[in-house]
XYZ file of C-alpha atoms in Angstrom:
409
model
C 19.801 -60.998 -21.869
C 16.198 -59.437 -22.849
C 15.700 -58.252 -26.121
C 14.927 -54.672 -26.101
C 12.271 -53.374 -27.762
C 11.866 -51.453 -30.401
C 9.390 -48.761 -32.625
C 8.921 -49.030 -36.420
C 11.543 -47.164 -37.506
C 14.242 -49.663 -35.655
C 14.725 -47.201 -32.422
C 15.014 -49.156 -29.377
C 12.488 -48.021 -26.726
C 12.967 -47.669 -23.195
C 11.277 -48.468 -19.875
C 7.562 -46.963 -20.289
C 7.915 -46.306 -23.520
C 5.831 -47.795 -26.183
C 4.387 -47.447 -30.166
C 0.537 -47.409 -30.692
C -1.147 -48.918 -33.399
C -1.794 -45.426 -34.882
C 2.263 -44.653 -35.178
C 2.029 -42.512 -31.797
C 3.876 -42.775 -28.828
C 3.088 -42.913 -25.388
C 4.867 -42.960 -21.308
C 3.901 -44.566 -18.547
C 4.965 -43.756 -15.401
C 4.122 -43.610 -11.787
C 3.333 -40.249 -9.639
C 4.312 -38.979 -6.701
C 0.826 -40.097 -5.421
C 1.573 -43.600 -6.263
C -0.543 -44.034 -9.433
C -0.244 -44.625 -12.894
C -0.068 -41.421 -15.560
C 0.481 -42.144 -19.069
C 1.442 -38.846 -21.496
C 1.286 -39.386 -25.787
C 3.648 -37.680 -28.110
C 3.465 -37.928 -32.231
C 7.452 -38.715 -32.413
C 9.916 -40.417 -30.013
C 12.053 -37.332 -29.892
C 8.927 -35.207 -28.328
C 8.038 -38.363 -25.834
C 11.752 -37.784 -24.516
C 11.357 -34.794 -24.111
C 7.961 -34.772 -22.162
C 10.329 -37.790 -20.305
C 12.825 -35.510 -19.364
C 10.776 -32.771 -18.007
C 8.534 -35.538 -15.855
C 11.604 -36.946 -14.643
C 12.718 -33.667 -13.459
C 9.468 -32.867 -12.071
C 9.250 -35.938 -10.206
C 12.721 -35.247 -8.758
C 12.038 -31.774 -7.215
C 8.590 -32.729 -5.658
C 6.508 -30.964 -8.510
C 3.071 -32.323 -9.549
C 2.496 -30.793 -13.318
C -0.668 -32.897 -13.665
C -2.307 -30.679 -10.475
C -1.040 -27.849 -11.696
C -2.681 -28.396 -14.477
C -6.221 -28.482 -13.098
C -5.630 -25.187 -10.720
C -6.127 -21.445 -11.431
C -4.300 -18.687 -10.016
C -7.740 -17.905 -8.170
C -7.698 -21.092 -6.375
C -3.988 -20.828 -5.215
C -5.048 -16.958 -4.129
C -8.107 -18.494 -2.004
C -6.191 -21.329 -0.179
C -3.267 -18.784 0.118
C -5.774 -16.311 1.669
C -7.111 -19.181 4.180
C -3.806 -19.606 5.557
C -3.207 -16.416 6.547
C -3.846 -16.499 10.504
C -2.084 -13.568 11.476
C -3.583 -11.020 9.322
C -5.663 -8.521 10.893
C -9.601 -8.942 9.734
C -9.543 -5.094 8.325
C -6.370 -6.105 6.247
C -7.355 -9.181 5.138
C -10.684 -7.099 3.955
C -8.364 -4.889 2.017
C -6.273 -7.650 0.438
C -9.238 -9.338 -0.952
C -10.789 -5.837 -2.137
C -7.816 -5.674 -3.900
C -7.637 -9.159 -5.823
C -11.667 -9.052 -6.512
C -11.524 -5.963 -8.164
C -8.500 -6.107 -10.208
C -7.438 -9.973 -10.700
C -10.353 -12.394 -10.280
C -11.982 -12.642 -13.408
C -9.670 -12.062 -15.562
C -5.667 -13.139 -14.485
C -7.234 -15.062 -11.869
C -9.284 -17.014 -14.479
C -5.680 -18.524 -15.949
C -4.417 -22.024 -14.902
C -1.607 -21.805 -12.836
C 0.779 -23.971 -15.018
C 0.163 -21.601 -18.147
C 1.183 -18.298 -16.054
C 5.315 -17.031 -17.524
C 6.786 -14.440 -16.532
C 6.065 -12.842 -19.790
C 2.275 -13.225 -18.784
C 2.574 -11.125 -15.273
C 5.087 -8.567 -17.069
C 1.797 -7.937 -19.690
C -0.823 -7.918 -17.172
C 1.569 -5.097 -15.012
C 1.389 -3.104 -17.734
C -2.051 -3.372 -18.966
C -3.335 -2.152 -15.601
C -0.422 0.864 -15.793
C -1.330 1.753 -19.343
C -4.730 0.440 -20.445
C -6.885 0.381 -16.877
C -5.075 3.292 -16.321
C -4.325 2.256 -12.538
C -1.505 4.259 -10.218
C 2.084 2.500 -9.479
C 0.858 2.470 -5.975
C -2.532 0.521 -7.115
C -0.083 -2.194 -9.034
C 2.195 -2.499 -6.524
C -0.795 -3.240 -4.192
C -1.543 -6.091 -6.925
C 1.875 -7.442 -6.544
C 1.517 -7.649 -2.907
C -1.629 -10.216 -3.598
C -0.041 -12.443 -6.291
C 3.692 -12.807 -5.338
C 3.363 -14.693 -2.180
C 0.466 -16.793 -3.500
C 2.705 -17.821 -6.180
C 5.718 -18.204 -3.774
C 2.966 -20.371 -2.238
C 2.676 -22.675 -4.496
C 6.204 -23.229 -5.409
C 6.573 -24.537 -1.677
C 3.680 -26.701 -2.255
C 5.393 -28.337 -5.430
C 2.713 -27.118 -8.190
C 5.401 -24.803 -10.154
C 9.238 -24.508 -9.929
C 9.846 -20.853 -9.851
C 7.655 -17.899 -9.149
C 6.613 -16.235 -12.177
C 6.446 -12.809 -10.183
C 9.800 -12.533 -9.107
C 11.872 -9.280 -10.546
C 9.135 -8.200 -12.871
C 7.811 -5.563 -10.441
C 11.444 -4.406 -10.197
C 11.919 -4.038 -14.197
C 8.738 -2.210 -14.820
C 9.808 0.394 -12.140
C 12.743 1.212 -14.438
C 10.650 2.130 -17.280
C 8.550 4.904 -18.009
C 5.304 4.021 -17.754
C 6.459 3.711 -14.033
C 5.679 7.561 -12.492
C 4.850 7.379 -9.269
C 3.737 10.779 -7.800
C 5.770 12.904 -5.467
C 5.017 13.173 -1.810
C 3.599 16.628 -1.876
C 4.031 18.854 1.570
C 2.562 23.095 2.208
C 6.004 24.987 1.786
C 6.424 27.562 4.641
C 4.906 30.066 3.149
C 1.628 27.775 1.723
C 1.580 26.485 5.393
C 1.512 30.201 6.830
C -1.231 31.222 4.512
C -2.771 28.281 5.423
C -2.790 28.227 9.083
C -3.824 31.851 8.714
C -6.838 31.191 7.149
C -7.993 28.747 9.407
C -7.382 30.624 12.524
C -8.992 33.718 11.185
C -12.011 32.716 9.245
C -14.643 31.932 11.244
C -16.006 29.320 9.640
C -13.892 27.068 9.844
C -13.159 27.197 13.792
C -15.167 24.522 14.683
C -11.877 22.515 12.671
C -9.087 24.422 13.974
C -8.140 22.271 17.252
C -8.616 18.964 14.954
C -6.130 20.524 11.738
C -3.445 21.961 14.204
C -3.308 18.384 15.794
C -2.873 17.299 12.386
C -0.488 19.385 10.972
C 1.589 20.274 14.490
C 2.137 16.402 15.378
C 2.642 14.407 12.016
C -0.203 11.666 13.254
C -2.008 9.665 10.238
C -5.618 10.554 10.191
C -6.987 7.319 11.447
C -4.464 7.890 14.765
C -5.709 11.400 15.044
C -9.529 10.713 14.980
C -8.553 7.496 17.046
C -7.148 9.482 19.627
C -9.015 9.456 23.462
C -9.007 11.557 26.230
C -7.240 9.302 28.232
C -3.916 8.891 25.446
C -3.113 12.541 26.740
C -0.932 13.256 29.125
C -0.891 16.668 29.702
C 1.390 16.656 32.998
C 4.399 15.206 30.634
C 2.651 16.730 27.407
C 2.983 13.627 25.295
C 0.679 11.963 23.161
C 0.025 7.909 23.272
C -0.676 6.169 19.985
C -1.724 3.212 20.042
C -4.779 2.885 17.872
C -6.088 3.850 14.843
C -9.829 4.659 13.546
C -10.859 3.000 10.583
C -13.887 3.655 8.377
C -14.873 1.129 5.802
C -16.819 2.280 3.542
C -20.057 -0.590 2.513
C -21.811 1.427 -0.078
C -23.208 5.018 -1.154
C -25.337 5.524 2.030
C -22.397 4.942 4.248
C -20.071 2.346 6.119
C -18.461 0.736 9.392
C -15.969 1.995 12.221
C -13.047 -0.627 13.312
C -10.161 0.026 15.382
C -6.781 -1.124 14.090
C -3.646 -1.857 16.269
C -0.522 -0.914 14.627
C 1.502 -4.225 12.806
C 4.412 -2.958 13.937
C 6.283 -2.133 16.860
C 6.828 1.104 14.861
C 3.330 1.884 14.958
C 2.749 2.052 18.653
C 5.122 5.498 19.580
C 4.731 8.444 22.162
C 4.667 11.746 20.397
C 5.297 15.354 22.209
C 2.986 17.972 22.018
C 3.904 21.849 21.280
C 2.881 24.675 22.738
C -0.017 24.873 19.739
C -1.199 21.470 19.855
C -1.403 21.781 23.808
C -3.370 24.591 23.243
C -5.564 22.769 20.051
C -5.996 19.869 22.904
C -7.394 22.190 25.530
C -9.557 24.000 23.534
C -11.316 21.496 22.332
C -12.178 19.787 25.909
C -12.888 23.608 27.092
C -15.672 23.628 23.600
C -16.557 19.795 24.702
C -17.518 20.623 28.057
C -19.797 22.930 26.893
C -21.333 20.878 23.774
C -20.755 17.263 25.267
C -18.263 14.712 24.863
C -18.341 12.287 22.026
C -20.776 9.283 24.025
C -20.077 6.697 20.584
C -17.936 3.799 21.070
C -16.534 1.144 18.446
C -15.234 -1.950 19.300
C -14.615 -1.276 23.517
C -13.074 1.998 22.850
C -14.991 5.190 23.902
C -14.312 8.750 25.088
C -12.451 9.838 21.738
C -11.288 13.626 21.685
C -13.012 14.627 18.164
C -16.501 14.331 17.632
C -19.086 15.877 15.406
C -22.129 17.947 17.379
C -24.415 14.565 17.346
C -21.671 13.312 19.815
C -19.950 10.912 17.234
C -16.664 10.053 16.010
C -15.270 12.514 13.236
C -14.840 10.443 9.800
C -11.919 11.113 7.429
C -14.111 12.025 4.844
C -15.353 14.844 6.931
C -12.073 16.235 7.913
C -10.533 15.915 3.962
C -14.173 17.786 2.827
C -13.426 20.566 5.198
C -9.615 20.950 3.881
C -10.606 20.963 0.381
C -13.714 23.660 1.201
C -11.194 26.120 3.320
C -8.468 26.015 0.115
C -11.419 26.793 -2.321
C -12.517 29.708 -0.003
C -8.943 30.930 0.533
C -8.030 30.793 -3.087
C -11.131 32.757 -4.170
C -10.205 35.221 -1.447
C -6.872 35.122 -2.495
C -7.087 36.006 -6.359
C -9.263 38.852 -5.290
C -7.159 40.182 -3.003
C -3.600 40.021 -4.791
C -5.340 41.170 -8.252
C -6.417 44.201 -6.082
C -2.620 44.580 -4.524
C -1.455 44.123 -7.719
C 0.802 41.063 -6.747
C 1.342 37.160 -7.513
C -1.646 35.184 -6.004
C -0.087 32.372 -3.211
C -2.650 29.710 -4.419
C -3.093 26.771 -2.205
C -2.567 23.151 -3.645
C -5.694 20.745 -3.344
C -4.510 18.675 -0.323
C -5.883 16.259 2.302
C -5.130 15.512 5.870
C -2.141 12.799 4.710
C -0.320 15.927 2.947
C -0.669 17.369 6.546
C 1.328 14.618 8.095
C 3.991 15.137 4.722
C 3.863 19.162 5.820
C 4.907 18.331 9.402
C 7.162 15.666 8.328
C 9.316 18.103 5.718
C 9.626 20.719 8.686
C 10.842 17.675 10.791
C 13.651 16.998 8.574
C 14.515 20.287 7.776
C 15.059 21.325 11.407
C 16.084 18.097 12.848
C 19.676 15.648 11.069
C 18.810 12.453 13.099
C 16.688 10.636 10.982
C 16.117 7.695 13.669
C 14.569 10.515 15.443
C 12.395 11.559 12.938
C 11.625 7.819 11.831
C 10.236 7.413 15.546
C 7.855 10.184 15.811
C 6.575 10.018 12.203
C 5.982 6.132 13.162
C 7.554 5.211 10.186
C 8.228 1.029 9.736
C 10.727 1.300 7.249
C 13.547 3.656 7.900
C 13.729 4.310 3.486
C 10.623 6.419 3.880
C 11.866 8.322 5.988
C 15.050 8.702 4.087
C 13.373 8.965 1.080
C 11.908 12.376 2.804
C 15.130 13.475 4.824
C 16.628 13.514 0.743
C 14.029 15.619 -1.017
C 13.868 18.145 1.999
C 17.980 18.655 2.235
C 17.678 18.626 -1.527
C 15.622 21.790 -1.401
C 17.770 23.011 1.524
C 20.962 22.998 -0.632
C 19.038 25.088 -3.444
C 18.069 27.770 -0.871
C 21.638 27.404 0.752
C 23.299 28.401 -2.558
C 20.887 31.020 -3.281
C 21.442 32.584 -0.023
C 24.730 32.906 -0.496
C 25.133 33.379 -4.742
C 26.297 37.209 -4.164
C 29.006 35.598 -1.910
C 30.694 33.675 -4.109
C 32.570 35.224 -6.789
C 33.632 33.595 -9.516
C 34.842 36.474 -11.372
């Protein structure tokens, strides 16, 4: 039998394991690539335990050594490359998102180093030191988890470091996420009023009651064509949405989107109003000419400016925002001179629209699957979400309604 070898001290040593000259100790082993590593430790008890953790590694796949040499930026980048289905305009976004908030400074970290700890702190130093919205962080979660999850598969890291900590900051209280805010009926009277009776603003009444009397995101809305009405069966065919991607302060670039989902693509009714909004403005077209720009193969969209080009969202929120100013100026006058409470307008934009017709969905309507399918909703929980705070509301009136009813006494 072989004599087995031993350190100074009288320990014997095992397979790879050897004494320096200079007291140290070092481990030889072989990778999963087939060559030869070698890692040093002051004392035998640290070497085993650098020998345990190797052995480990080596039995789940993991190289430690690579992981050593990558950042989270370069696991984001190959991540990125891989991702065939993603729509060019999303993919845009997604990047946006990681340059401006992650690259040069969480990207900068080698992978290896990154803890749990380490994404928990970064979280919260956007939410409380940057100053950035939940929905902004959650956006950054939506860049790094999968890349991470990446690299697990690929064997550079055992577990995903940003697993659950998204879910634990949301419990805390740094985690306010604002509420979805929609026109009550009386805000939406007022504001409907307005717009139908001041005439400067009639050039945007077709365009708002679309908005407001079908629940369509802006980018479906300005997306719309002539030829997604059908005003035989009085529906409406989305299908599309406009994008505008803004380059820099002189201006940007028009995509179309199809929707990701099957959600997306839907067939919404028209009302008597928006029938009406619809006509109108082909009756004002006709006289002013139809909108001659096209963007990526589509043409012939319903909403155009007088140049004969596609209405931007920027346009449409400007014009919201200038009719509330001008109505609650109006407004303060008048009710100081009636000697009543002023009904001021919130500062809203075409998405609280969509929320507006969505509450008087679900406060009309109990099947949410129904609602769910006209809003174009993916995930039946927003809808929910919405159903909840407008029954909510409902069961306040309800009880006030009904308070000299009930006697208690």
């Amino acid at each position: 039998m072989a004599q087995s070898r031993k350190d100074s001290r009288g320990y014997a040593l095992r397979t790879g394991e050897c004494q320096r000259s200079d007291g140290r100790y070092s481990y030889s082993y072989v990778d999963k690539d087939r060559k030869r590593q070698v890692v040093y430790a002051p004392d035998l008890i640290t070497l085993r335990k650098k020998e345990q953790q190797i052995r480990r590694d080596l039995e789940d796949g993991l190289d430690p050594r690579r992981a050593e040499r990558v950042t989270v930026n370069q696991v984001y980048d190959s991540y990125m490359k891989g991702k065939y289905d993603l729509k060019a305009t999303t993919k845009v976004n997604y990047i946006y998102t990681y340059d401006h908030y992650i690259r040069e400074t969480f990207g900068r970290r080698k992978l290896i180093d990154v803890k749990y700890s380490d994404v928990k702190k970064f979280y919260y130093t956007l939410l409380t030191e940057k100053e950035l919205s939940p929905a902004t962080v959650d956006n950054v979660h939506t860049q790094l988890h999968p890349a991470f999850q990446m690299a697990v598969r690929d064997g550079y890291i055992r577990t995903n470091p940003c697993s659950g900590v998204l879910g634990e900051i949301k419990k805390s209280h740094v985690w306010v996420t604002e509420k979805r805010m929609a026109l009550t009926v009386p805000e939406q009277k007022a504001f409907m009023n307005y717009l139908f009776t001041n005439h400067k603003y009639q050039g945007w009444k077709p365009l708002i009651t679309v908005l407001i009397g079908t629940g369509l995101r802006i980018g479906e809305c300005l997306g719309l064509r002539w030829e997604d009405l059908d005003f035989e069966k009085r529906t409406i065919d989305v299908n599309h949405n406009l994008v505008h991607r803004r380059v820099d302060e002189e201006g940007g670039t028009l995509h179309i989107n199809t929707p990701k989902t099957k959600a997306g693509c839907r067939t919404v009714p028209m009302i008597q109003q928006v029938y009406d909004a619809f006509l109108e403005e082909y009756q004002l077209q006709q006289l002013t000419g139809f909108c001659t720009q096209e963007v990526e193969g589509y043409s012939g969209f319903v909403f155009a400016s007088s140049n004969g080009t596609v209405t931007l969202p920027v346009e449409v929120n400007r014009a919201i925002h200038s009719l509330i100013d001008d109505y609650n100026k109006e407004e303060k006058v008048n009710a100081r001179k009636e000697g009543r409470n002023a009904l001021i307008l919130p500062r809203i934009s075409a998405h609280h629209l969509r929320h507006t017709f969505c509450t008087r969905l679900c406060e009309t309507e109990t099947n949410v699957k129904v609602i769910q399918t006209i809003m174009g909703h993916k995930d039946i929980q927003t809808t929910l979400d919405i159903y909840a705070d407008c029954t909510e509301e409902k069961k306040k009136e309800v009880i006030h309604n009904i308070e000299d009813k009930i006697f208690i006494l």
